[in-house]
Short mmCIF file of N, CA and C in Angstrom, two decimals:
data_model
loop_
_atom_site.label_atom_id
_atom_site.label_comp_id
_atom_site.label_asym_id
_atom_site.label_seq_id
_atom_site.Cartn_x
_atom_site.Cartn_y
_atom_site.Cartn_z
N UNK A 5 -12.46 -4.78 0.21
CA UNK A 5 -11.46 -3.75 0.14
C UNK A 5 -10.77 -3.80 -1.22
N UNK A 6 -10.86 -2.78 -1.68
CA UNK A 6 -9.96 -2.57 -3.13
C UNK A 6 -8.61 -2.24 -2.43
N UNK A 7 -7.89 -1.90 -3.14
CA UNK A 7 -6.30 -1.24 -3.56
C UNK A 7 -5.94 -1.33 -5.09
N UNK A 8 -6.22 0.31 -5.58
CA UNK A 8 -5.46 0.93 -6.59
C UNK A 8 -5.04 1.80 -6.95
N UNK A 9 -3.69 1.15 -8.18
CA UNK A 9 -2.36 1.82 -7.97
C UNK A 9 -2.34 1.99 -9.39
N UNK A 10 -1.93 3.49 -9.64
CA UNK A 10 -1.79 4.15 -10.88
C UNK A 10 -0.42 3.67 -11.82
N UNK A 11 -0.73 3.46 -12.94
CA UNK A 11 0.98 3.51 -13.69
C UNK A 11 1.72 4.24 -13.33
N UNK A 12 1.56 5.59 -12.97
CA UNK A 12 2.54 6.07 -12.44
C UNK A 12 3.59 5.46 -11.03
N UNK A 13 2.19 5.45 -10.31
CA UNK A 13 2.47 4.71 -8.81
C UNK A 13 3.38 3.37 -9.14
N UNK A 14 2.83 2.36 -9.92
CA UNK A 14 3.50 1.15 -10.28
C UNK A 14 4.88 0.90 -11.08
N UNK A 15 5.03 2.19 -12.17
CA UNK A 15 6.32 2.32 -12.27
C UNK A 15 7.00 2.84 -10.75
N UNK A 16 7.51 3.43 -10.20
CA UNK A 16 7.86 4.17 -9.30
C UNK A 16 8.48 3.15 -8.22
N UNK A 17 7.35 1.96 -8.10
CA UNK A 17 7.96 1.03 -7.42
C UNK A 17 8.73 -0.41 -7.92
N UNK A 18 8.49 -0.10 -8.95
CA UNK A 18 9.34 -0.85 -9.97
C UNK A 18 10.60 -0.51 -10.07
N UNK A 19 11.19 0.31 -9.95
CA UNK A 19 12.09 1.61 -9.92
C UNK A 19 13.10 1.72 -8.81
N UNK A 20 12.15 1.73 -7.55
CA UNK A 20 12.74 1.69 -6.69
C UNK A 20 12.58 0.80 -5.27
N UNK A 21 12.31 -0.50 -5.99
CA UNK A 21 12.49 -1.51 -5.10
C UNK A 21 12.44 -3.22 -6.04
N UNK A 22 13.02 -3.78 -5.44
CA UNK A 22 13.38 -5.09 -5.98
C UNK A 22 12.22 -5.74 -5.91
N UNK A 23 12.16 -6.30 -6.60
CA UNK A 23 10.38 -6.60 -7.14
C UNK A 23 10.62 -8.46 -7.71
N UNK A 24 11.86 -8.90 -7.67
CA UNK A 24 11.94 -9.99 -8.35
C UNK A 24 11.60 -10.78 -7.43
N UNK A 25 11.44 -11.96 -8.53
CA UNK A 25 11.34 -13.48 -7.47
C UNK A 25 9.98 -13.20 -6.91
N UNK A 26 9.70 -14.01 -5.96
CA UNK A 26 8.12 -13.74 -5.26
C UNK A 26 8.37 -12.84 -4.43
N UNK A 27 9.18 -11.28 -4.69
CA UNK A 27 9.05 -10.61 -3.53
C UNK A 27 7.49 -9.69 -4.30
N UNK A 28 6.96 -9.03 -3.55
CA UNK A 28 5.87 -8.38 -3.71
C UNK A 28 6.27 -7.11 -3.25
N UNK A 29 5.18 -5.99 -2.86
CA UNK A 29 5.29 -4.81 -2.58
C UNK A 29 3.98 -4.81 -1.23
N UNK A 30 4.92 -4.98 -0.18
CA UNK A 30 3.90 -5.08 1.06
C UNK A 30 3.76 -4.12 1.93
N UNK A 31 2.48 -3.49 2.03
CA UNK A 31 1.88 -2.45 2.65
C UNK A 31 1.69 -2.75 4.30
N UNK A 32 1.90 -1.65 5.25
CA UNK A 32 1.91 -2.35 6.78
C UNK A 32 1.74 -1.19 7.06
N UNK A 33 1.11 -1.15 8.69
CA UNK A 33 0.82 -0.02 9.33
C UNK A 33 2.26 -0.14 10.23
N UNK A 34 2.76 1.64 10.76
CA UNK A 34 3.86 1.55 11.02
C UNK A 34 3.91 2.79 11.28
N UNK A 35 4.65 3.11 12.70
CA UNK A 35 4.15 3.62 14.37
C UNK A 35 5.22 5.17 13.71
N UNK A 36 3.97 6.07 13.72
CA UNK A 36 4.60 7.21 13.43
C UNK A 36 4.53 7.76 11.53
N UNK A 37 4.72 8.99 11.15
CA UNK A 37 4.40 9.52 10.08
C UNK A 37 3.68 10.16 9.90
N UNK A 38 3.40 10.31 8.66
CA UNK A 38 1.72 11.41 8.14
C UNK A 38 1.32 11.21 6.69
N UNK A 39 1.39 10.04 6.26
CA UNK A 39 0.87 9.61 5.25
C UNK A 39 -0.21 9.28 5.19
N UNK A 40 -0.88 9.00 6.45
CA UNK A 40 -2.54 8.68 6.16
C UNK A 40 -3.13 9.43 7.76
N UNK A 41 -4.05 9.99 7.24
CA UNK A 41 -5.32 10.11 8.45
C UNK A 41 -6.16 9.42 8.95
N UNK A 42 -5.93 8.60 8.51
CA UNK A 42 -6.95 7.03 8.99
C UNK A 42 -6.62 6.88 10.62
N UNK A 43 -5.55 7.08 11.04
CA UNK A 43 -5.32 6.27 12.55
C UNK A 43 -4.07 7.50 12.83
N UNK A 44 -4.64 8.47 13.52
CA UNK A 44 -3.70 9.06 14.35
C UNK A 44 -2.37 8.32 14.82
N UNK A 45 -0.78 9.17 14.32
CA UNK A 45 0.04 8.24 15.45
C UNK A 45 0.75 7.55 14.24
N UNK A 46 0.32 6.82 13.01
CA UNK A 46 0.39 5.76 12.59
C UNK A 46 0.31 6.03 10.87
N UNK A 47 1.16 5.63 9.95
CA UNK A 47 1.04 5.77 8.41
C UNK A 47 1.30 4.47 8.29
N UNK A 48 1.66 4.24 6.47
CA UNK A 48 1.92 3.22 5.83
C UNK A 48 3.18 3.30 5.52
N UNK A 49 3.72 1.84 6.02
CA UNK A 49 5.42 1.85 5.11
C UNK A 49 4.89 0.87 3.75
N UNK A 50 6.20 0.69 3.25
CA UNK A 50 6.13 -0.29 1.84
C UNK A 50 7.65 -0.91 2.13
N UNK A 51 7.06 -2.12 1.67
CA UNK A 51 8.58 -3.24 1.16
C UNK A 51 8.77 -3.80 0.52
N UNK A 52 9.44 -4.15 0.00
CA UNK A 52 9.73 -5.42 -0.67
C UNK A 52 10.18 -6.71 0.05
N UNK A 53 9.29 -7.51 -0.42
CA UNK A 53 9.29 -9.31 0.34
C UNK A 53 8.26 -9.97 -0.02
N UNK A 54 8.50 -11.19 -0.07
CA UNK A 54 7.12 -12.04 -0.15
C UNK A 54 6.35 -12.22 0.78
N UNK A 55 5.04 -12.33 0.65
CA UNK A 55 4.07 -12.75 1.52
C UNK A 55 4.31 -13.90 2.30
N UNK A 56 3.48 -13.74 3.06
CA UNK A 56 4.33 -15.13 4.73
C UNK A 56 2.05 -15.24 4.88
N UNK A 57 1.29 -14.03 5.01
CA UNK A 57 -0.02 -14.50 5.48
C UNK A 57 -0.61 -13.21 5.25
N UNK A 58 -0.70 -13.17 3.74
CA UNK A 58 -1.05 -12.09 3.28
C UNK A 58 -2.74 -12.18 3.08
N UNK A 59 -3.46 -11.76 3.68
CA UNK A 59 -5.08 -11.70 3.66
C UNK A 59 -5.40 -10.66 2.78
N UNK A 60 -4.64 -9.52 2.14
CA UNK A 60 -5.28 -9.23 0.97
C UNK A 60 -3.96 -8.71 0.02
N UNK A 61 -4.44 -9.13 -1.20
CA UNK A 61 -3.49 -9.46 -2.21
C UNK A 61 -4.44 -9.15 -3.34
N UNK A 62 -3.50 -7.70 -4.26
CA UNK A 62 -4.03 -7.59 -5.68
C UNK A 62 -2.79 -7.15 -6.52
N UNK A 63 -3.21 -8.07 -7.43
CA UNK A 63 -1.55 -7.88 -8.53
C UNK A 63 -1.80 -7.02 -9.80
N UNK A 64 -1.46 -6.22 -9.64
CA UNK A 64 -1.41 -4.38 -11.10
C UNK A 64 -0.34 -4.85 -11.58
N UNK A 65 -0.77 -5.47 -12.85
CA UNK A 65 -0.13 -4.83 -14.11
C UNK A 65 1.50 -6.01 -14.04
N UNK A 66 1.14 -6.58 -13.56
CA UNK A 66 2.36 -8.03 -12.49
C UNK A 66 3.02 -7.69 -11.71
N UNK A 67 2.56 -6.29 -10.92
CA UNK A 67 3.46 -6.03 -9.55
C UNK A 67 1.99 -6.65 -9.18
N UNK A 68 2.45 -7.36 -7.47
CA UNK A 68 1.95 -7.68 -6.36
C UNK A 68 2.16 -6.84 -5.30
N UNK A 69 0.59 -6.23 -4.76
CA UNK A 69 0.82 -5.85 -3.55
C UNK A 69 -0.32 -7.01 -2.53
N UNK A 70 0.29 -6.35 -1.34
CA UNK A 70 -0.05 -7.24 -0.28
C UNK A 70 -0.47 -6.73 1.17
N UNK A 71 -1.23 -6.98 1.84
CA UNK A 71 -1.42 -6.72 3.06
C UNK A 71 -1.39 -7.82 4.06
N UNK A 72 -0.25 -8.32 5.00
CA UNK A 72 -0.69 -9.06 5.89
C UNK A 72 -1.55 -9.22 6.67
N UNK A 73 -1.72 -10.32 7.62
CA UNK A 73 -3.11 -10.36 8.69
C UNK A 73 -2.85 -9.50 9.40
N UNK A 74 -1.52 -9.60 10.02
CA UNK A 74 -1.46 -8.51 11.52
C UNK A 74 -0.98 -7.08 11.01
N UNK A 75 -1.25 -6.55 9.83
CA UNK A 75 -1.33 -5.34 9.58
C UNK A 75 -2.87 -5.28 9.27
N UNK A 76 -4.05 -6.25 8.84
CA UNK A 76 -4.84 -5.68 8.10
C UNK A 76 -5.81 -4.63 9.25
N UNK A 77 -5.56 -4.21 10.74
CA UNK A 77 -6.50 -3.93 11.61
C UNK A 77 -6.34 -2.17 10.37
N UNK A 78 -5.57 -1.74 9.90
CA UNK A 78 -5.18 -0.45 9.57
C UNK A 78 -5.75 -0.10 8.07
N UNK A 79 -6.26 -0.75 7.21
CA UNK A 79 -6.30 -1.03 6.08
C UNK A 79 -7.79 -1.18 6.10
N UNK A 80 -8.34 -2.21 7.04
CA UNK A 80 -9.62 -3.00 6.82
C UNK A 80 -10.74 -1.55 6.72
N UNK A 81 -11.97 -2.20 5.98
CA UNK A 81 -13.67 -1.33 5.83
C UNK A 81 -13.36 0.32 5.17
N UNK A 82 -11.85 0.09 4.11
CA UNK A 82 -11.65 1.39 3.62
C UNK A 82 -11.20 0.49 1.99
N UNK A 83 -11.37 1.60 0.84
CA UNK A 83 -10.77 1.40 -0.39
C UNK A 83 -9.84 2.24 -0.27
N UNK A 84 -8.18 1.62 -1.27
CA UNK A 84 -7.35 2.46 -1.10
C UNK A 84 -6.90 3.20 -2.33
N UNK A 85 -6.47 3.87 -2.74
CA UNK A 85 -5.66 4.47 -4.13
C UNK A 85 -4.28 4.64 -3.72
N UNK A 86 -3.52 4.41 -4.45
CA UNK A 86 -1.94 4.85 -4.80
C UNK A 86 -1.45 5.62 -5.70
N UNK A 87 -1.02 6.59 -6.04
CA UNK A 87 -0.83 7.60 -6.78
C UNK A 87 0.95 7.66 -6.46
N UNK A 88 1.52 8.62 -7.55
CA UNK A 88 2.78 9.12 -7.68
C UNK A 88 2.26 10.63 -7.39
N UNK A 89 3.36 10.78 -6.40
CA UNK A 89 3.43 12.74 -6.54
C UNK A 89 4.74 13.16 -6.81
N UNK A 90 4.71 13.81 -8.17
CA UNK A 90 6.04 14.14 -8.63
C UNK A 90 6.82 14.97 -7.80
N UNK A 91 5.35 16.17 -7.30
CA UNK A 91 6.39 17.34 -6.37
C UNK A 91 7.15 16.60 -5.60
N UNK A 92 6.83 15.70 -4.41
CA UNK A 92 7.71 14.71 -3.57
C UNK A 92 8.44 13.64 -3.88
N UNK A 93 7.87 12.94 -5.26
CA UNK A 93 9.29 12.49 -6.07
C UNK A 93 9.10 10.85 -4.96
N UNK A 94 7.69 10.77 -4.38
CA UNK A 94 7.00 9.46 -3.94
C UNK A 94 5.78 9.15 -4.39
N UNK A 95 4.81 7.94 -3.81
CA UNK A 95 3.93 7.76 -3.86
C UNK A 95 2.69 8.27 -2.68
N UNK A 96 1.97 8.48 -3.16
CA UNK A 96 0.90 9.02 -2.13
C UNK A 96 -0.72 8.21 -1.69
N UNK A 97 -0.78 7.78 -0.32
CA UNK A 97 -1.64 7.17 -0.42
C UNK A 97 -3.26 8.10 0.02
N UNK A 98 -4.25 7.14 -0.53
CA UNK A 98 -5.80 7.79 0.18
C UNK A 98 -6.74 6.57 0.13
N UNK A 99 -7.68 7.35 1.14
CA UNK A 99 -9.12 6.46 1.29
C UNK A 99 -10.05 6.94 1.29
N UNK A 100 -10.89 5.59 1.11
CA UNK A 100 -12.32 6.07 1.18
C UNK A 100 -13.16 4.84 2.07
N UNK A 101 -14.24 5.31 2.57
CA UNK A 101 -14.26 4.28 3.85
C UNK A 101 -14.92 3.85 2.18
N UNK A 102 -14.97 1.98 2.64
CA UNK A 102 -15.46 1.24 1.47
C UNK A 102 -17.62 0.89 1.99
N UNK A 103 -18.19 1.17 0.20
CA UNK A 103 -19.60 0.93 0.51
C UNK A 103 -20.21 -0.34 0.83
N UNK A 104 -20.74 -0.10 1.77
CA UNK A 104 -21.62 -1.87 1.89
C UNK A 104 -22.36 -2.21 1.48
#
């Protein structure tokens, strides 16, 4: 599984979340939204915190993002991208199922 995140995307969360110390930028599945079509019912939040049992971890540019174990059921056998969308003035996520 990849995860990548555009300069744009990576400023943005630089910006607007506390990023110091070993906190990271942790991705989780989370009950309700419409940020992803992957899993009916269900999008992605973001936080800031350090990893506790993070099974996938890639660090852009010296931000850290992260996916825990008991989020990865939402994440797993897809590549992800992160993008900025100015119109919404957030980040926007997508996939692609990943090749074997």
């Amino acid at each position: 599984m990849e995860i990548n995140v555009t300069e744009k995307a990576r400023d943005w969360f630089k910006d607007e979340f506390d990023t110091s110390g070993e906190n990271g930028i942790r991705l989780f599945a989370k009950y309700g939204g419409s940020n992803s079509s992957l899993h009916p019912g269900f999008s992605i939040g973001v936080a800031a915190e350090p990893p506790v049992e993070a099974v996938v971890t890639v660090n852009e540019d010296g931000l850290l993002f992260f996916i825990e174990d008991h989020d990865f059921w939402y994440f797993k056998d897809h590549d992800w991208a992160i993008d900025y969308d100015p119109k919404t003035e957030e980040v926007k996520f997508s996939h692609r199922e990943k090749v074997k």
